[in-house]
XYZ file of C-alpha atoms in Angstrom:
641
model
C -0.004 -0.224 -0.263
C 0.863 3.427 -0.769
C 2.306 5.404 2.204
C 1.235 9.521 1.797
C 3.712 10.735 4.273
C 6.509 9.626 2.265
C 5.350 8.357 -1.134
C 6.917 5.309 -0.659
C 5.182 1.723 -1.449
C 5.736 -0.415 1.217
C 4.069 -3.907 2.440
C 4.075 -5.025 5.858
C 4.539 -8.505 4.659
C 7.673 -8.156 2.593
C 11.294 -8.649 4.346
C 13.355 -5.319 4.400
C 15.872 -5.216 1.996
C 18.959 -3.949 3.399
C 22.019 -2.133 1.357
C 25.393 -1.322 2.220
C 24.987 2.500 1.597
C 27.627 4.948 2.117
C 24.494 7.284 3.186
C 25.296 8.571 6.785
C 23.545 6.874 9.604
C 21.679 9.812 10.954
C 20.387 10.249 7.599
C 19.344 6.552 7.181
C 17.430 7.004 10.516
C 15.774 9.827 9.482
C 14.555 8.243 6.270
C 13.485 5.216 8.379
C 11.649 7.620 10.608
C 9.801 9.211 7.452
C 8.842 5.624 6.295
C 7.208 4.448 9.409
C 3.835 5.952 10.042
C 2.771 5.653 13.552
C 0.475 2.460 13.421
C 0.328 2.596 17.465
C 3.342 -0.051 17.474
C 6.723 1.264 19.034
C 9.415 1.205 16.754
C 11.249 -1.542 18.859
C 8.730 -3.825 18.551
C 8.964 -7.074 15.939
C 6.878 -5.041 13.676
C 10.182 -3.000 12.407
C 9.415 -0.368 10.041
C 10.249 -0.638 6.433
C 13.462 0.991 5.442
C 12.714 3.572 2.829
C 13.986 2.865 -0.779
C 17.473 4.382 -0.543
C 18.864 5.440 -3.748
C 21.865 3.648 -5.487
C 24.735 3.657 -3.354
C 27.399 4.394 -6.476
C 25.073 7.035 -7.872
C 24.311 8.481 -4.384
C 28.113 8.896 -3.955
C 28.756 10.405 -7.146
C 25.786 12.746 -6.396
C 27.437 13.452 -2.825
C 30.736 14.221 -4.521
C 28.973 16.663 -6.953
C 27.201 18.113 -4.167
C 30.653 18.862 -2.412
C 32.173 20.194 -5.419
C 29.189 22.789 -6.047
C 29.494 23.589 -2.508
C 33.202 24.388 -2.720
C 32.778 26.592 -5.834
C 30.105 28.441 -3.958
C 32.210 29.437 -1.117
C 35.162 30.267 -3.809
C 32.966 32.437 -5.686
C 31.474 34.094 -2.762
C 34.997 34.796 -1.106
C 36.556 36.154 -4.523
C 33.401 38.833 -4.652
C 34.132 39.829 -1.122
C 37.929 40.297 -1.818
C 36.774 42.201 -4.937
C 34.645 44.427 -3.440
C 36.922 45.025 -0.234
C 36.373 45.321 3.120
C 34.711 48.916 3.202
C 31.716 49.978 5.234
C 31.157 49.563 8.784
C 31.229 46.244 10.365
C 27.666 46.710 11.825
C 25.698 48.661 9.264
C 22.374 47.550 10.946
C 23.331 48.955 14.218
C 22.360 45.620 15.811
C 25.743 45.032 18.220
C 24.776 47.951 20.645
C 20.892 47.144 21.286
C 21.833 43.383 21.696
C 24.527 44.492 24.092
C 22.356 46.748 26.394
C 19.732 44.049 26.482
C 22.456 41.344 27.822
C 23.487 44.007 30.349
C 19.772 44.547 31.601
C 19.243 40.890 31.450
C 22.097 40.347 33.330
C 21.203 42.767 36.381
C 18.472 40.331 37.280
C 19.673 36.731 36.952
C 17.261 35.285 39.098
C 14.517 36.027 36.399
C 16.733 34.550 33.819
C 16.979 31.583 35.726
C 13.442 30.985 36.311
C 12.532 31.486 32.507
C 15.540 28.573 32.046
C 13.460 26.360 34.420
C 10.207 27.360 32.689
C 11.780 25.872 29.399
C 13.018 22.861 30.806
C 9.799 22.078 32.219
C 8.095 22.399 29.006
C 10.822 20.231 27.627
C 10.253 17.411 30.255
C 6.437 17.446 29.251
C 7.483 17.302 25.389
C 9.842 14.041 26.305
C 7.154 12.392 28.450
C 4.469 13.101 25.109
C 7.218 11.648 22.803
C 7.550 8.804 24.778
C 4.033 8.148 25.090
C 3.525 8.498 21.528
C 5.841 5.775 20.826
C 4.004 3.536 22.729
C 1.099 4.414 20.838
C -0.712 6.939 22.801
C -2.130 10.152 21.483
C -1.361 12.818 23.956
C -2.031 16.770 23.213
C 1.080 18.635 21.663
C 2.753 20.840 24.244
C 2.775 23.671 21.438
C 1.147 24.088 18.245
C 2.203 26.197 15.193
C 0.224 29.675 14.730
C -2.537 29.741 12.876
C -1.270 30.505 9.316
C 2.305 29.305 9.923
C 2.496 26.881 6.946
C 5.907 25.791 7.330
C 4.763 22.794 9.040
C 1.886 21.770 6.532
C 3.382 18.480 5.554
C 1.615 15.589 7.183
C 4.837 14.334 8.526
C 5.165 17.092 11.264
C 1.919 15.735 12.964
C 1.962 12.067 11.925
C 5.729 11.188 12.530
C 6.855 11.006 16.156
C 10.275 12.249 15.311
C 9.521 15.225 13.554
C 6.729 15.888 15.728
C 9.247 16.216 18.606
C 11.566 18.268 16.616
C 8.681 20.974 15.486
C 7.419 21.096 19.082
C 11.006 21.730 20.477
C 11.655 24.334 17.758
C 8.418 25.973 18.413
C 9.129 25.717 22.585
C 12.560 27.080 22.143
C 11.655 29.943 19.695
C 8.727 30.972 22.081
C 10.923 30.958 24.871
C 13.541 33.238 23.353
C 11.275 35.739 22.210
C 9.361 35.879 25.507
C 12.545 36.270 27.262
C 14.147 38.840 25.574
C 10.795 40.478 25.227
C 10.344 40.732 28.908
C 13.821 42.296 29.509
C 13.163 45.920 31.446
C 14.820 48.900 31.178
C 15.104 49.510 27.545
C 14.007 51.974 25.551
C 11.079 51.490 22.901
C 13.403 51.445 19.811
C 16.312 49.327 21.150
C 13.091 46.716 22.334
C 11.624 47.090 19.257
C 15.234 46.071 17.279
C 15.946 43.499 19.607
C 12.205 41.842 18.947
C 12.388 42.124 15.310
C 15.881 40.650 14.872
C 15.285 37.809 17.374
C 12.459 36.943 15.251
C 14.707 37.218 12.127
C 17.122 34.579 14.004
C 14.212 32.445 15.441
C 13.108 32.259 11.680
C 16.110 31.289 10.351
C 16.966 28.433 12.597
C 13.567 26.900 11.668
C 13.896 23.158 11.014
C 12.361 23.576 7.837
C 15.335 25.196 6.491
C 17.698 22.388 7.001
C 17.820 19.390 4.752
C 18.242 16.966 7.213
C 15.344 18.100 9.517
C 12.843 18.752 6.626
C 10.991 15.861 6.023
C 9.726 16.981 2.208
C 13.226 17.976 1.453
C 14.358 14.396 2.790
C 11.777 12.459 0.590
C 12.687 14.518 -2.340
C 16.751 14.003 -1.723
C 15.900 10.219 -1.459
C 13.602 9.617 -4.335
C 15.579 11.690 -6.907
C 19.053 10.346 -5.579
C 20.095 13.638 -4.358
C 19.247 15.405 -7.646
C 17.102 18.492 -5.878
C 20.214 19.492 -3.849
C 22.183 19.490 -7.114
C 19.746 21.662 -8.707
C 19.712 23.975 -5.727
C 23.034 24.283 -5.719
C 23.229 25.545 -8.975
C 20.376 27.877 -8.258
C 22.449 29.052 -5.397
C 25.500 29.930 -7.957
C 23.006 31.573 -10.201
C 21.383 33.813 -7.692
C 24.646 34.580 -6.319
C 26.029 35.768 -10.176
C 22.693 37.695 -10.592
C 23.270 39.454 -6.992
C 27.172 40.016 -8.415
C 28.195 38.384 -5.166
C 25.271 39.048 -3.014
C 22.604 36.183 -2.733
C 19.741 37.568 -4.999
C 17.049 35.129 -4.411
C 15.046 34.497 -7.384
C 11.498 34.618 -6.472
C 9.549 34.155 -9.888
C 10.070 32.683 -13.310
C 10.989 36.312 -14.791
C 10.917 34.485 -18.448
C 6.674 34.025 -17.618
C 5.982 37.901 -17.817
C 6.875 40.535 -20.139
C 5.511 44.254 -19.396
C 3.090 45.396 -22.141
C 2.518 42.121 -23.423
C 0.778 40.123 -20.690
C 1.201 42.377 -17.892
C 0.578 46.145 -17.551
C -1.495 45.675 -20.598
C -4.349 48.326 -20.486
C -4.369 50.593 -23.274
C -3.128 53.938 -23.144
C -0.515 56.419 -24.644
C 2.153 58.403 -22.882
C 1.018 61.953 -23.397
C 3.824 63.607 -21.273
C 7.251 63.173 -19.755
C 10.137 65.069 -18.209
C 13.366 63.889 -16.334
C 11.134 62.220 -13.553
C 8.018 60.714 -14.810
C 6.041 59.433 -17.978
C 2.266 60.611 -17.707
C 0.227 58.034 -19.227
C -3.513 58.186 -20.390
C -5.769 55.279 -20.650
C -8.295 54.532 -23.588
C -11.749 54.883 -22.393
C -14.004 51.694 -21.988
C -17.392 53.725 -21.710
C -19.162 56.168 -24.242
C -19.303 58.406 -21.440
C -16.959 59.580 -18.879
C -16.793 61.835 -15.670
C -16.034 65.424 -16.456
C -13.238 65.538 -13.899
C -10.401 63.079 -14.620
C -8.572 60.656 -12.102
C -4.562 61.137 -11.471
C -2.817 58.246 -9.750
C 0.350 58.739 -8.145
C 2.327 55.198 -7.097
C 5.124 55.173 -5.016
C 8.222 55.789 -6.578
C 9.831 52.747 -5.163
C 7.896 50.354 -7.230
C 6.574 50.558 -10.740
C 3.038 51.874 -11.402
C 1.578 48.493 -12.858
C 0.982 46.771 -9.613
C -2.739 48.464 -10.168
C -2.407 47.229 -13.824
C -1.033 43.593 -13.606
C -3.822 41.565 -15.361
C -6.987 42.383 -16.781
C -8.591 40.041 -13.784
C -6.981 41.855 -11.071
C -6.585 45.607 -12.812
C -7.498 48.560 -10.646
C -6.756 50.941 -13.516
C -8.705 48.928 -16.124
C -11.893 48.679 -13.529
C -11.448 52.414 -13.066
C -11.973 52.944 -16.898
C -14.839 50.500 -16.791
C -16.439 52.364 -14.401
C -16.466 55.648 -16.511
C -13.419 57.578 -15.370
C -10.629 59.144 -17.380
C -7.521 57.459 -15.747
C -4.228 59.109 -15.767
C -1.081 57.457 -14.160
C 2.348 58.828 -13.402
C 5.267 56.263 -14.342
C 8.164 57.373 -12.192
C 11.640 56.831 -14.062
C 14.177 54.576 -12.834
C 16.780 57.041 -11.490
C 20.539 56.546 -12.257
C 23.304 58.710 -11.117
C 22.610 61.568 -13.260
C 19.850 62.167 -11.124
C 21.515 61.885 -7.802
C 20.624 65.424 -6.663
C 16.814 65.438 -7.456
C 15.119 65.798 -4.140
C 11.932 65.574 -2.800
C 10.623 69.165 -3.527
C 11.431 68.016 -7.117
C 9.578 64.793 -7.033
C 6.560 67.104 -5.841
C 7.123 69.944 -8.836
C 7.732 67.639 -11.674
C 5.427 64.875 -10.370
C 2.057 66.019 -9.615
C 2.100 69.568 -9.831
C 3.395 68.673 -13.615
C 0.847 66.555 -14.310
C -1.798 68.757 -13.035
C -0.579 70.901 -16.090
C -0.469 68.230 -18.514
C -3.793 66.790 -17.650
C -5.283 70.411 -18.035
C -3.558 70.244 -21.673
C -4.515 66.795 -22.669
C -8.392 67.308 -21.610
C -9.278 70.827 -21.037
C -9.874 70.179 -17.307
C -8.473 72.062 -14.613
C -9.849 70.232 -11.771
C -9.273 66.530 -11.142
C -9.613 63.563 -8.641
C -6.580 62.205 -7.306
C -4.928 58.680 -5.670
C -1.702 58.285 -3.947
C -0.673 55.047 -3.216
C 1.797 54.477 -0.209
C 4.913 56.759 -0.806
C 2.616 58.673 -3.462
C -0.042 59.108 -0.863
C 2.678 60.869 1.449
C 3.543 62.889 -1.684
C 0.225 63.800 -2.302
C -0.670 65.014 1.069
C 2.456 67.187 0.818
C 1.244 68.470 -2.617
C -2.065 69.209 -1.098
C -0.305 70.909 2.033
C 1.371 73.149 -0.841
C -1.768 73.750 -2.664
C -3.642 74.776 0.131
C -0.831 77.491 1.353
C -1.368 78.913 -2.441
C -5.409 78.614 -2.350
C -4.835 76.318 -5.228
C -8.047 74.155 -5.010
C -7.555 71.725 -8.705
C -7.742 68.662 -6.860
C -11.232 68.121 -5.833
C -10.856 64.845 -3.905
C -7.733 62.680 -2.615
C -7.708 59.086 -2.063
C -4.796 57.390 -0.110
C -4.165 53.924 -0.304
C -2.074 52.374 2.392
C -0.249 55.854 3.101
C 1.280 57.080 5.964
C 1.460 61.083 6.917
C 2.248 60.779 10.401
C 5.452 58.600 11.300
C 5.276 58.556 15.028
C 4.463 54.741 14.754
C 5.850 53.559 11.448
C 5.773 49.982 12.302
C 8.939 47.816 12.315
C 10.534 49.832 9.304
C 11.218 52.063 12.217
C 14.001 49.430 13.049
C 16.016 50.577 10.096
C 16.013 54.359 10.922
C 18.439 55.427 13.521
C 21.593 57.781 13.043
C 23.773 54.986 12.718
C 22.098 53.141 9.703
C 21.246 56.245 8.028
C 24.946 57.485 8.093
C 25.759 53.907 6.579
C 22.888 53.911 4.102
C 23.869 57.716 3.018
C 27.337 56.630 2.592
C 26.485 54.123 0.403
C 24.362 56.124 -1.749
C 27.061 58.892 -2.137
C 28.991 56.702 -3.793
C 26.676 55.781 -6.332
C 24.211 58.547 -6.510
C 21.297 56.391 -5.766
C 19.838 53.395 -3.476
C 19.826 50.217 -5.296
C 16.266 48.942 -5.601
C 17.356 45.343 -4.830
C 18.768 46.720 -1.251
C 15.389 48.279 -0.336
C 13.804 45.266 -1.513
C 15.523 43.009 0.924
C 14.573 45.437 3.725
C 10.645 44.653 2.767
C 11.147 41.156 2.337
C 12.776 40.925 6.034
C 9.554 42.074 7.471
C 7.984 39.014 6.259
C 10.971 36.738 6.165
C 9.302 33.362 6.205
C 7.273 34.218 3.386
C 9.323 36.173 1.087
C 12.744 34.692 2.195
C 12.654 31.456 3.709
C 9.619 29.871 1.686
C 11.996 30.154 -1.675
C 15.097 29.061 0.384
C 13.361 25.763 0.606
C 11.545 25.822 -2.723
C 14.591 27.016 -4.636
C 17.611 25.448 -2.821
C 16.685 22.527 -0.544
C 13.695 21.229 -2.953
C 15.950 22.334 -6.097
C 12.585 23.697 -7.887
C 12.309 26.767 -10.273
C 9.908 29.696 -8.871
C 6.042 29.630 -10.027
C 4.953 32.336 -12.513
C 3.253 34.940 -10.275
C 2.294 38.212 -11.537
C 2.474 39.737 -7.966
C 6.036 38.714 -7.425
C 7.244 39.756 -10.911
C 6.399 43.088 -10.177
C 7.714 42.811 -6.496
C 11.002 41.420 -8.076
C 11.056 44.795 -10.699
C 12.082 47.164 -8.143
C 13.259 50.669 -8.926
C 16.333 53.006 -7.811
C 15.909 55.995 -5.843
C 17.895 59.040 -6.012
C 20.483 59.655 -2.938
C 19.172 63.245 -2.172
C 15.484 62.430 -2.367
C 15.635 59.448 -0.407
C 18.103 60.766 2.408
C 15.469 63.506 2.785
C 12.488 61.467 3.097
C 13.702 58.782 5.511
C 15.125 61.600 7.929
C 12.324 64.490 7.418
C 9.510 61.902 7.602
C 10.362 58.843 9.310
C 13.012 60.047 11.948
C 12.044 63.658 12.484
C 8.275 63.163 11.753
C 7.976 66.861 9.992
C 5.460 66.328 7.793
C 2.604 66.512 10.382
C 4.069 69.704 12.365
C 2.558 72.781 10.794
C 5.184 74.652 8.970
C 8.258 72.487 10.219
C 9.234 71.710 6.377
C 9.236 73.781 3.446
C 8.813 72.758 -0.432
C 9.092 75.039 -3.055
C 9.432 78.114 -0.768
C 6.067 77.134 0.880
C 5.991 75.997 4.634
C 3.668 72.995 4.716
C 0.492 72.482 6.847
C -1.678 69.570 6.449
C -4.096 71.034 8.757
C -4.816 73.813 6.116
C -5.874 71.217 3.730
C -10.032 71.319 3.192
C -9.978 68.727 0.405
C -12.549 65.645 0.780
C -10.502 62.877 1.635
C -11.036 59.048 1.348
C -8.114 57.006 3.282
C -7.913 53.164 2.751
C -5.729 51.069 4.822
C -5.226 47.222 5.585
C -5.683 45.129 8.509
C -2.247 43.372 8.261
C -0.096 45.959 6.711
C 3.506 45.258 7.743
C 4.809 48.699 5.458
C 2.067 51.350 6.735
C 0.476 49.900 10.009
C -3.419 50.874 9.801
C -3.647 52.531 13.015
C -0.556 54.719 12.035
C -2.505 55.494 8.686
C -5.921 55.960 10.538
C -4.174 59.186 12.417
C -4.697 61.110 9.398
C -8.075 61.179 9.973
C -7.570 63.752 12.684
C -5.360 66.048 10.498
C -7.597 67.408 7.595
C -10.032 69.886 7.958
C -12.248 68.602 5.167
C -14.666 65.880 5.279
C -12.634 62.044 5.801
C -13.838 58.752 5.305
C -11.766 55.966 6.567
C -12.028 52.564 5.155
C -10.119 49.165 6.271
C -9.475 46.346 3.945
C -8.219 42.751 5.174
C -5.304 41.707 4.041
C -2.168 43.177 3.535
C -0.321 46.226 1.852
C -0.920 44.698 -1.853
C -3.237 42.128 -1.646
C -5.859 44.415 0.477
C -5.272 47.091 -2.196
C -5.289 44.922 -5.200
C -8.603 43.112 -5.037
C -11.250 43.025 -7.691
C -14.793 42.517 -6.750
C -14.957 39.976 -9.290
C -12.705 37.993 -7.104
C -15.258 37.875 -4.241
C -12.313 37.860 -1.406
C -11.728 39.039 2.056
C -14.130 41.799 3.658
C -13.625 45.339 4.442
C -14.871 47.793 7.367
C -16.033 51.033 7.350
C -18.152 53.884 9.231
C -18.926 57.590 8.715
C -17.399 58.586 12.016
C -13.546 58.946 12.719
C -13.089 59.065 16.691
C -9.323 59.971 17.609
C -9.107 56.097 18.786
C -8.532 53.809 15.794
C -9.663 50.767 18.068
C -12.720 52.643 18.954
C -13.484 53.171 15.071
C -13.026 49.616 14.462
C -15.439 48.709 17.307
C -17.772 51.057 15.706
C -17.519 50.290 12.000
C -19.569 47.622 9.874
C -18.113 44.723 8.491
C -18.654 44.278 4.667
C -18.115 41.234 2.405
C -15.908 41.557 -0.689
C -13.918 44.369 -2.278
C -13.855 48.054 -1.285
C -13.625 49.171 -4.525
C -17.189 50.027 -5.158
C -17.497 51.672 -1.661
C -14.606 54.122 -2.936
C -16.269 54.509 -6.245
C -19.602 54.962 -4.634
C -17.961 57.805 -2.559
C -15.748 59.626 -5.702
C -18.940 60.020 -7.642
C -19.867 62.931 -5.619
C -16.563 64.248 -7.297
C -16.984 63.586 -10.713
C -18.562 66.597 -11.900
C -21.255 65.132 -14.127
C -20.688 63.345 -17.362
C -19.272 63.924 -21.080
C -18.340 62.160 -23.760
C -15.396 59.680 -23.373
C -11.986 61.237 -24.318
C -9.288 59.494 -26.444
C -5.574 60.268 -25.451
C -4.242 62.588 -27.971
C -7.522 64.394 -28.605
C -6.418 67.279 -26.642
C -3.345 69.507 -26.771
C -0.930 67.007 -26.092
C 0.436 64.807 -28.734
C 0.970 60.946 -27.499
C 4.644 60.183 -27.139
C 4.345 56.544 -27.259
C 1.965 53.566 -26.427
C 1.455 52.465 -22.794
C 2.980 51.150 -20.724
C 5.826 53.528 -21.933
C 9.585 53.267 -21.801
C 10.454 54.274 -18.218
C 8.512 51.468 -16.795
C 10.852 49.094 -18.823
C 13.821 50.127 -17.270
C 15.427 47.515 -15.099
C 17.262 48.088 -11.934
C 20.231 46.254 -10.322
């Protein structure tokens, strides 16, 4: 009969056929453990477990030799790259050492508490050992600890059904819980130090998960035995390829990049580039209705990513859906800057971004007034732009929508871990050498916020299982990152994240104008997502208390991307809304109404009040601006390193 746990055919009536094998005994033991499904009989009984189908010894030896050769090549190439790059830069660029030194000092000031924590861990282990013994005797005790809901690392059946792997799983969960609780209960640390310790402790705990190692991952072991180690050969080749792509740094491939081509099967909404300058191309999309809203819609995406997150494919394109709703959609496509644009400032991004787009839209359509959307950093820029316009009495933006955007950075979430003087000094020194920040470096920061999903799952799939990544449009976009000019990025991190000046009236000046967000009377729609790890929803909610005009706040389920890009046809997730905006976000949530599906129709209902009536549909090129090229334009095609 077939064993679904290990995909190995076996029969209790057949004799075990033993081989003389060079496979290490601990690996053989684990292989046996995989093959044995607990039949409520102890493994030392007369009915011994069937030994797994081990690979041919000669072939396996050749495979191991090849693995050793590949491993040596990886180490050699890594060391050569490090020597070539030199040893410049600080030893601790993330400024982790001082935080953990302070934690250790505070921890050792109360040794009794540390001993108590150690005793608690040993008591848990004693219970686990007892339960494991009971399982070997055929009993089914309740687990001492279980993975949290949504932890997919232990989804393989062997983690529950096999006694050995159940012990490995529970011992890891007990230890990781103990480590995090112990460091989390250290007193006497300031908030930023405590947050940094918690974050990097979790990074360590995630890295040490048994799923990340060949000998303690049942799925990987099965694949290794069944393929004769071919998965490890393929995985090592993937490591070499990723080192080559990263020029000596491990740049994990997350998606089948050959499966997508921008403008071909992704970012396919029809339109034209109707304006461009050094920083932007302005896209005008072709209408999909006979009548359209009089006021055009301008979308300002984040400059850290490419705009087509809102135009992945027809089935999930916000841009296409908005045009189907009778809106004339314009979208900024930011340049992928190089060293020539190193001195471009945040002020330049405002002037050559939304302000230039406003002028271009008026030439293209004859309409002075528009509605605007800012996504993430684009929302931060939209708020700053509206503050500038309010000071000048400029009311061309008749409504403002913010997608998962921060304007109050007092509580920026875990991204704050990366913002302190030491880290910013190190980052600025690196940017000064090149004139920009590499897109891949910022992508690594964001990936660390969800390490199990965006780092370790790919380590397992690509390197341990030796598989190629899947063709997934969202991950293709996520890997298609952009660079950032040194001057702008330094200003943004220090002024917003570190000093939180945007919400302080008159604290910052753009284009010779003091910025005061409280002077903004523009009707506002704020969309946040409940599981956002980049713009925490409670921090985004604080903007409801800033603006002088009417504000509507909506909270969507899921995260920073999936919660926003949620087409109604998908019938996924839910959202919460309420007409009131009390000061406390928890109080708002208590009074909000939960509604099924996408929030997009709710937003369309809200923005209809600011459509300005209806007119005949406009085609790109109808106005005073001649089309430059077809959408998606050339700026979006430039790849970052």
